[in-house]
Amino acid sequence: MGKKTIGVYWFTNDLRLDDNPLLAQAAQEVDQLICLYCLPSYSEYLKRFTSESHYGSARERFWQQSVASLDQALNEKGQRLVVSQAHPFSALAHLMSNDNISALYCDDFVAHDERLIVQHLSCYFPLVKICQRSQRTLFQQFELPFTLDALPASFTQFRKMVEGQSIALPHCAITNLPAPAKHSLETVTLPEVSVSSRDDFVGGEHFAHAHMMCYFSTSFASRYKQTRNELDGKENSTKFSPWLAVGSLSPSQIMHALNQYEHRNGSNESTYWIFFELLWREYFQWYARKFGVSLFQRKGVQNKPPLTTFYPQRFKQWKMGNTEYPLVNACMKQLNQTGYMSNRGRQLVASCLIYELGIDWRYGAAYMESQLVDYDVGSNWGNWQYIAGVGASRSARRFDQSKQAALYDPQREFVLRWNGNSSVATSDNVDMVDWPKRA
């Protein structure tokens, strides 16, 4: 009998067994499998830019539910999730050094840090086969009608080039997995997390599919374009983004469900707009992949530093929802309590931070990263660059706060619901010592 081969599947933001061809590939190629998940840590970068020390409670609860759900699904297939507090490079390097690993399976990441981890592992462990696949995009890179270097400079150009492309059907659910392998990695136990009626979103593949089926069982999709800019209301937008962000749902699964809905109910401008929004998300996945570390730099991908700086007191008031703009306050309080904010709200609070308060856009992007249950690196940082005029949009995307409030909250219902009427006057106290170094 030959020596058994051992593989590692590194779960990140692909926390699902359905429509996971890379995991199916691993199941076919190795005799034993280690399913690894590394707990996220609050980076020094985030600490610097948010003045916070940990993720928001809603975001943390959602990913804990998502990971626990994955572990349960693996247990039902005779597997288990190996959870480590170590940095992913340290955890994977330990396994490769000590546990006779023959192959690593992981997402073909768009994010710079994860790509760097894989590059370093391939250098240090050249005998370990590394298998990657884009797990969170509609298309694989080879399916794009252009090279990554030639990614269109605007979303509109991108959309026109790809919207006629065929999209692969979701892959079948995995029925069998190799047995778990013994290993020497120090592990931790997942925190117990229950489901509460107070949860706006519940993490996990089961709840992701339940929500998608429920949404497409109604007529909401047929009027999505008319309601998508509403500031609140579960029925006004699809609310798929939290499960997309952690990978409990794939964009291909949503497209398949959308196509089935259109087959049953007919297509219109609203159903097309759901596809449109998936393409918007898709664009920023490849945007992040192309531009790498420039995604996080003040001057953006255009190498054009904006005329903003940092005011600690203003930033604190923006975070807490205590500015002179009631609608912005209401949006920020909704974010802090629920971990979620509407697309329109995100544009308004970003515009306020940059253009009304004069603050470097990176502080807002980092705070959103710390709080959003649907945080996605490309969508978050790419859209903040877009609003700041240093990314996919060459001009500033400044919103008239009074006009927006009159359009989207004319009766002030949203402001009242989230207590957006601030009792704190805007302070312009600026301490030069508090200004960060520009990068």
Coordinates of N, CA, C and O in Angstrom, one line a residue, residues 122 154 193 227 297 299 311 320 327 357 359 387:
S122 N 4.9 29.2 -1.6 CA 5.4 28.5 -2.8 C 6.9 28.6 -2.9 O 7.5 27.7 -3.4
S154 N -13.0 51.9 -16.2 CA -14.3 52.3 -15.6 C -15.2 51.0 -15.6 O -15.1 50.1 -16.4
V193 N -22.0 30.0 19.8 CA -22.8 31.2 19.4 C -24.1 30.7 18.9 O -24.3 29.8 18.1
T227 N -36.7 50.2 -5.6 CA -36.6 50.2 -4.1 C -35.1 50.1 -3.6 O -34.9 50.3 -2.4
Q297 N -3.8 52.8 -0.4 CA -3.0 54.0 -0.4 C -3.8 55.3 -0.6 O -4.8 55.3 -1.4
K299 N -3.4 58.0 -2.1 CA -3.4 58.6 -3.4 C -4.2 57.7 -4.4 O -4.4 58.1 -5.6
Y311 N -8.8 64.9 11.2 CA -9.3 65.6 12.4 C -9.8 64.6 13.4 O -10.9 64.1 13.2
M320 N -19.5 57.9 15.6 CA -20.5 57.7 16.6 C -21.9 58.2 16.1 O -22.9 58.1 16.8
L327 N -29.1 62.7 8.8 CA -29.2 61.5 8.0 C -27.9 60.7 8.1 O -27.9 59.4 8.2
L357 N -16.3 66.9 6.1 CA -15.5 66.9 7.2 C -14.0 67.0 6.9 O -13.1 67.2 7.8
I359 N -11.8 64.7 5.8 CA -11.0 63.6 6.4 C -10.5 62.6 5.3 O -11.3 62.3 4.4
I387 N -15.6 57.1 -4.5 CA -16.3 58.3 -3.9 C -15.2 59.4 -3.8 O -15.5 60.6 -4.0

